[in-house]
Amino acid sequence: MAEPILEVRNLTVEYTSGKSIVQAVNHLSFTLERGEALGLVGETGAGKTTTALSIMQLITSPPGRIKSGEIIFEGRDLTKLSQSELRKLRGEKISMIFQDPMTALNPVITVGDQICEVIHLHEKVSRLEATQRAKKMLEMVGIPGERYSDYPHQFSGGMKQRVIIAIALARNPSLLIADEPTTALDVTIQAQVLEMIERIIKELKTTLILITHDLGVVADICDKAAIMYAGEIVEYGTLDHIYNHTMHPYSIGLFGSIPNFNEDVRRLKPIKGLMPDPTNLPKGCSFCLRCPDCQDRCTKEKFSPVEVAPGHIVRCVKYIND
Amino acid sequence: MAAILEAKNIKKYFKTPKGTLHAVDGVSFSIEEGKTLGVVGESGCGKSTLGRVLVHLLERTDGQILFEGKDISDLTKADLKNVRQNMQMIFQDPFASLNPRQSVSEIIAEPLQIYRRVSSKADLEKQVLELMDTVGLARRLANSYPHELDGGRRQRIGVARALALNPKFIVCDEPVSALDVSIQAQILNLMQDLQEERNLTYLFITHNLSVVKHISDEILVMYLGKMVELASDKDIFLNRLHPYTKALLAAVPLPVYGTEKKKRQLLRGELSSPINPKPGCRFAARCPYAKEQCHQKEPALEEIMPKHFVACHFAREINGI
Amino acid sequence: MPEKTQAEIVIKKQSQMKEIMGRFAKNKMAILSLGVIVLLILMAIFAEQIAPYGPDDQDLSRQFTYPCKEFLFGTDDYGRDILSRLIYGSRYSLAVGLISVSFSCLAGVVLGCIAGFYGQLADNIIMRIVDVVLAIPNILLALSIAAALGPGLGNLIVAVGIGAIPGYARIVRASILSVKQMEYIEAARSIGASDFRLIVKHILPNCLAPIIVQATMSIAIAILSAASLSFLGLGITPPTPEWGSMLSAGRAYIRDFWPVVTFPGIMIMITVFAFNILGDGLRDALDPKLKV
C-alpha cells in the first residue's frame, strides 16, 4: 500500500451569514494515497467546493472559518502553516482548476506568458527555459506550441480548459484538485479533456481530487469515490464499492435519479424532498428527512461511519451492528 | 395518428458583423400528438433557436410550420395570440425565466389574465391554486417570490405557467439542465405524468443524452444547424448510423463500473463556426470517415432504415447496410 | 409542516416594499439623510409658523448683524433675518428640485422606453438627439433656456428639467436593453403578453432601481443648477429668498460679512448631501441580489 499523501481529519467549516451559521462541511475525514484519483460527488450545497478550498487554505475569512480538524499533506498540517509557507505550497505542490474556463484566464496576457508566470513564481529559471517549458506544457495538453503567443479569446472553451490545466500542472504538483473541470464543456469536448487529464496524471503520477456532480465522469477517470451530502461523506470506497455495492440510501437515490442509458425505465426513482437548510441541519442523520428507510433513532443521533468492507465506509444506521 | 406539429425545411439565419450565421439550416420533422421529440446537439447547434422559431419567439427565415394541419408560418398579431394558447414554452434557467418582481401566484396568474380565462378574482385564485397543486407546489408558497425558492420549485412555477392555458404542445428548452440530479428526476417525472394526464406533446431540447433517451419517443440529432439523424429513440441508441451520433453517444461518460472499460472514441477538433459555413457536410472536418465528396457536396436526409433518417453520403457503407 | 386548508390561503397582493424598507432601515446614514429631507420638507410647509420673521421684513437699522440671540443666523444688507429667509427659501429650492426632476424623469423614461424597447430607427433618432443635448454643457443649456424664457420659478424648472432628460433616457434605455435580454421577458412573450404589458409589468419594475437612484441624485443636481442660475441672475430674482439668489445677493459682501453667503451655502450643501446619501441608500435597498 502506498503512503498517504493527504489525510483530512474531522474537518468542520462554517460560514457566517448575518446571524445564522452555515455548516458547510461537518466532521469530514478521508485519506488519499499517492497517485490515486478520488471523485468527490454531490449536489449543489453538499460542501464539495468548500472541502477543496479548505485543502488549498483558500477559505475567505470572514465569512468562512475552519472550525476544527486537521489537513495533513505530506506530513504537514496545512491549517497550521503560515501564509508564506502556504503560498509556496500552492502551485508548487497543490494546484487547483476551477469550473469556468471562460473567466479563469487573464484576457490581456498571452497564454504562454500565463504558464511562464507560474514557473517564474516558484523557480529561478532563465526566460528562455521558462518559455520552452511552457511550450512543452502546451503540447502536453494537446495545444500546438506555436500558439504560445495567442491570447485567451483566440481559444475555444475546451482549449481554454486545457490551458488552465497546463497552468495548474506547470510545476508538476503532487496534488491536483479539479473543481468540475468539464461541466461547462460539451460532451465530445469533455471526452477529449477527460482523456487528457487521465493520461497526464498517469504520466506525472499526480494525485487527483475530482469534484463533480456527474457520476459518469467519476466512473471514467477515478479510482475511488466519496459521496457527499450536506457537508458529510456518506459513502466512501472504490468504484466497485460505490457503483456495484451501493449501500447508503442517498447514494442509492442518486443512482436512481439518473436516467439509465442502457435500459428502459418508464419512471425515475427520485429522492423525495429537498436538501436540508444548511443553517438548520437535522439533529440526527442529515439525510433522515428524505430517507426511505428512516428509523426513529436516525432523527436523534449522529452515527459514526462504519467500514462495511475493507475500504468501503458508510455512514448509516443500517450498517451498524450492535 | 395525425401529426400535431409539422416543420418543413425551417431555416433561421442571423446577420452578424462577420457574416450570416446559419443557426438552423433546413430542419424538417413532424411530431404526433401525445409524443415527445427530443432534440439533441452540442452548444451552438441551433436546437434552442429551433424551439424559439416554432413558438414564434423568433421569426424564421424560411420554411413552413404546420400546427394541427394549419399553416402558422406567418401570423398576424391576433392570430399569433390565438395560436400561443396551444403552444407554450418551458425555459432552461429557472433563475432567469421568472420575473423577480412578481410573486409565484402573479406569475402563474398572468397567462390566465392575458387571455381573460377567468370570471372573477375568486375564480382566478382557485385556478392558480389548482395549477400549483398540479405541479406539486405547496399552496403556502403562493405569495413567495422566486428568489426565496430553490431551483426545483422555480422550475415547477415555470411548468405551471406553461400549463395555465392548457396547451397541446410545449417546447421544453433544457428544462432540467440547471437542476441537481435528484431534483432533475422529480421534474422529469412530473413532466411525464402531465404528458400522460393531458395528452401533451413535447419538443424536448437538451444536451443531456441520458435525459433525452429517457423522455423521448423520437430523437433528432443536430449539428451546426443541420439535422444529421432522426429516428425513434430505441433505433438511434441501437443503430447509430451517422458518424456524429456515434461519436456523441460514445462520448457520454456512463455511471457504471466494472463492465470492461470502453475505449473512448474521440472526435478530432472542435465545432467549426456556423457563420458562412463552407459547402459540403458540416461535420466533414471532424468526421473519421470523411472523403473528398463530403467536403464538396452536402448530404441530403435519406430514409436509410424504416423511419430512420440520416444525412450522410456514406451511411450505408459505414454501417454495412 | 401541516398544509393550510384552502379556506385559509388567500393570495394577497403583497409588494416587496416590506423587504426593501427592512434593508433600507439597516443603513444608518440613509435613515439620517431621510430624516434631514423630511425636516426640510416640513420646514418648507410650515415656514410661516417656524420662521421668526417674514422673509421680506426689512430693518435697515440692523444691517449686517452677526448671529446673536435675536437673529440666530444674522441679518443681511437690508437687515432681513437670514434664518427666516432660508426657511422660506427651502420652498423654492425643494420645489425646483422635485418638480423639475419629476418632469425630466417622466420625459426621460418615456423616451428611453421607446428607444430601448423598439430599437432601430426610433432608437437612432432619440439617442442622437440625446447625444447632441449631452454635448452641450448642462449649465450652458440651462442658461440659454433660462435666458430665452426669462426669469421666474416656472421657467427655472423647465430650464433645469430639460437638461436632465438625456440622462434619464440613457439610463432607462441601457437598463431596458439589459432587462430585455432576460429569459422572463421571452417567457412573458410566449404567454402572449402585449408590448405595453411587457414594458409596464415586466421591464420597468426591473429597471426601477437605477431610475429611482438617478432621480434622487439629480434632485441634488437640480437644486444646485437652480441655485447657480439664480446666482447668475437668470433664475429667481431678488427679493425672493431662493438660496441661490441669496448667495448671489450676498456675493458683494463675501469678504466683509461672512453670514450672508455661508448659511445659504451650508443649506445647499446639506440638502444636496442628504439627497445623494439617500440615493445611495435606496440603490442598496432596491437591489434584491444584494440581500445577505
Short mmCIF file of C-alpha atoms in Angstrom, two decimals, chain C residues 96-242:
data_model
loop_
_atom_site.label_atom_id
_atom_site.label_comp_id
_atom_site.label_asym_id
_atom_site.label_seq_id
_atom_site.Cartn_x
_atom_site.Cartn_y
_atom_site.Cartn_z
CA VAL C 96 -37.43 73.38 -8.20
CA GLY C 97 -35.68 70.14 -7.28
CA LEU C 98 -38.75 67.94 -7.01
CA ILE C 99 -40.85 69.33 -9.88
CA SER C 100 -38.06 69.59 -12.40
CA VAL C 101 -36.91 66.08 -11.58
CA SER C 102 -40.40 64.62 -11.93
CA PHE C 103 -40.77 66.38 -15.25
CA SER C 104 -37.44 65.25 -16.65
CA CYS C 105 -37.81 61.76 -15.19
CA LEU C 106 -41.16 61.23 -16.85
CA ALA C 107 -39.98 62.52 -20.22
CA GLY C 108 -36.72 60.57 -19.99
CA VAL C 109 -38.42 57.30 -19.08
CA VAL C 110 -40.84 57.54 -21.98
CA LEU C 111 -38.06 58.35 -24.45
CA GLY C 112 -35.76 55.70 -23.02
CA CYS C 113 -38.51 53.06 -23.19
CA ILE C 114 -39.25 53.80 -26.81
CA ALA C 115 -35.59 53.80 -27.75
CA GLY C 116 -34.67 50.72 -25.75
CA PHE C 117 -37.69 48.57 -26.48
CA TYR C 118 -38.28 49.24 -30.14
CA GLY C 119 -34.68 49.90 -31.12
CA GLN C 120 -33.66 50.54 -34.70
CA LEU C 121 -34.91 53.80 -36.18
CA ALA C 122 -36.63 55.12 -33.05
CA ASP C 123 -33.55 54.32 -31.04
CA ASN C 124 -31.31 56.04 -33.55
CA ILE C 125 -33.33 59.23 -33.71
CA ILE C 126 -33.87 59.55 -29.96
CA MET C 127 -30.36 58.69 -28.95
CA ARG C 128 -28.72 61.01 -31.49
CA ILE C 129 -30.80 63.91 -30.19
CA VAL C 130 -29.84 62.88 -26.67
CA ASP C 131 -26.18 62.83 -27.69
CA VAL C 132 -26.47 66.33 -29.10
CA VAL C 133 -28.08 67.62 -25.92
CA LEU C 134 -25.46 65.89 -23.82
CA ALA C 135 -22.72 67.52 -25.86
CA ILE C 136 -23.85 70.93 -24.63
CA PRO C 137 -22.61 71.65 -21.11
CA ASN C 138 -25.56 71.29 -18.79
CA ILE C 139 -25.28 74.69 -17.19
CA LEU C 140 -24.89 76.36 -20.58
CA LEU C 141 -28.04 74.67 -21.81
CA ALA C 142 -29.99 75.65 -18.72
CA LEU C 143 -28.54 79.13 -19.01
CA SER C 144 -29.65 79.62 -22.58
CA ILE C 145 -33.12 78.21 -21.93
CA ALA C 146 -33.49 80.36 -18.83
CA ALA C 147 -32.25 83.38 -20.75
CA ALA C 148 -34.69 82.72 -23.56
CA LEU C 149 -37.67 82.12 -21.29
CA GLY C 150 -36.87 84.87 -18.85
CA PRO C 151 -36.70 84.68 -15.06
CA GLY C 152 -39.35 83.11 -12.85
CA LEU C 153 -39.95 79.92 -10.94
CA GLY C 154 -41.78 78.04 -13.72
CA ASN C 155 -39.21 78.89 -16.33
CA LEU C 156 -36.42 77.93 -13.97
CA ILE C 157 -37.98 74.49 -13.51
CA VAL C 158 -38.24 73.98 -17.26
CA ALA C 159 -34.69 75.18 -17.82
CA VAL C 160 -33.27 72.85 -15.22
CA GLY C 161 -35.50 69.95 -16.22
CA ILE C 162 -34.76 69.82 -19.94
CA GLY C 163 -31.06 69.42 -19.33
CA ALA C 164 -31.69 66.35 -17.19
CA ILE C 165 -33.87 64.44 -19.67
CA PRO C 166 -31.00 62.90 -21.66
CA GLY C 167 -29.51 61.39 -18.51
CA TYR C 168 -32.74 59.52 -17.78
CA ALA C 169 -33.24 58.49 -21.37
CA ARG C 170 -29.79 56.94 -21.42
CA ILE C 171 -30.13 55.12 -18.12
CA VAL C 172 -33.58 53.81 -18.94
CA ARG C 173 -32.53 52.69 -22.39
CA ALA C 174 -29.46 50.89 -21.04
CA SER C 175 -31.35 49.07 -18.34
CA ILE C 176 -34.16 48.18 -20.71
CA LEU C 177 -31.65 46.74 -23.13
CA SER C 178 -30.23 44.52 -20.41
CA VAL C 179 -33.60 43.50 -18.95
CA LYS C 180 -34.94 42.83 -22.44
CA GLN C 181 -32.39 40.04 -22.79
CA MET C 182 -33.69 38.20 -19.74
CA GLU C 183 -35.46 34.93 -20.22
CA TYR C 184 -38.51 36.06 -18.27
CA ILE C 185 -39.26 38.64 -20.94
CA GLU C 186 -39.23 35.88 -23.51
CA ALA C 187 -41.38 33.83 -21.17
CA ALA C 188 -43.88 36.68 -20.93
CA ARG C 189 -43.95 36.99 -24.70
CA SER C 190 -44.57 33.28 -25.02
CA ILE C 191 -47.71 33.59 -22.88
CA GLY C 192 -48.97 36.28 -25.23
CA ALA C 193 -48.21 39.47 -23.31
CA SER C 194 -48.58 42.67 -25.36
CA ASP C 195 -45.74 45.16 -25.77
CA PHE C 196 -47.38 47.55 -23.33
CA ARG C 197 -47.74 44.83 -20.73
CA LEU C 198 -44.14 43.74 -21.29
CA ILE C 199 -42.86 47.25 -20.69
CA VAL C 200 -45.08 48.19 -17.78
CA LYS C 201 -45.27 44.90 -15.90
CA HIS C 202 -42.05 43.14 -16.69
CA ILE C 203 -39.40 45.54 -17.86
CA LEU C 204 -39.94 48.79 -15.97
CA PRO C 205 -40.30 47.26 -12.49
CA ASN C 206 -36.92 45.65 -13.04
CA CYS C 207 -35.35 48.94 -14.16
CA LEU C 208 -36.77 50.93 -11.27
CA ALA C 209 -33.71 50.81 -9.09
CA PRO C 210 -31.39 52.81 -11.35
CA ILE C 211 -34.19 55.27 -12.19
CA ILE C 212 -35.01 55.98 -8.56
CA VAL C 213 -31.37 56.35 -7.72
CA GLN C 214 -30.79 58.69 -10.63
CA ALA C 215 -33.85 60.70 -9.62
CA THR C 216 -32.73 61.24 -6.02
CA MET C 217 -29.24 62.12 -7.12
CA SER C 218 -30.47 64.54 -9.74
CA ILE C 219 -32.70 66.34 -7.25
CA ALA C 220 -29.41 67.42 -5.74
CA ILE C 221 -28.08 68.46 -9.13
CA ALA C 222 -31.30 70.32 -9.95
CA ILE C 223 -31.14 72.26 -6.69
CA LEU C 224 -27.55 73.15 -7.48
CA SER C 225 -28.28 74.26 -11.03
CA ALA C 226 -31.27 76.27 -9.87
CA ALA C 227 -29.07 77.91 -7.29
CA SER C 228 -26.41 78.56 -9.92
CA LEU C 229 -28.91 80.10 -12.34
CA SER C 230 -30.33 82.27 -9.62
CA PHE C 231 -26.83 83.18 -8.59
CA LEU C 232 -26.21 84.33 -12.15
CA GLY C 233 -29.44 86.31 -12.04
CA LEU C 234 -31.30 84.12 -14.54
CA GLY C 235 -33.47 82.18 -12.20
CA ILE C 236 -35.45 83.55 -9.37
CA THR C 237 -34.72 87.17 -8.87
CA PRO C 238 -34.36 89.01 -5.59
CA PRO C 239 -36.08 89.66 -3.29
CA THR C 240 -37.50 86.12 -3.49
CA PRO C 241 -35.48 84.22 -0.90
CA GLU C 242 -34.28 81.37 -3.10
#
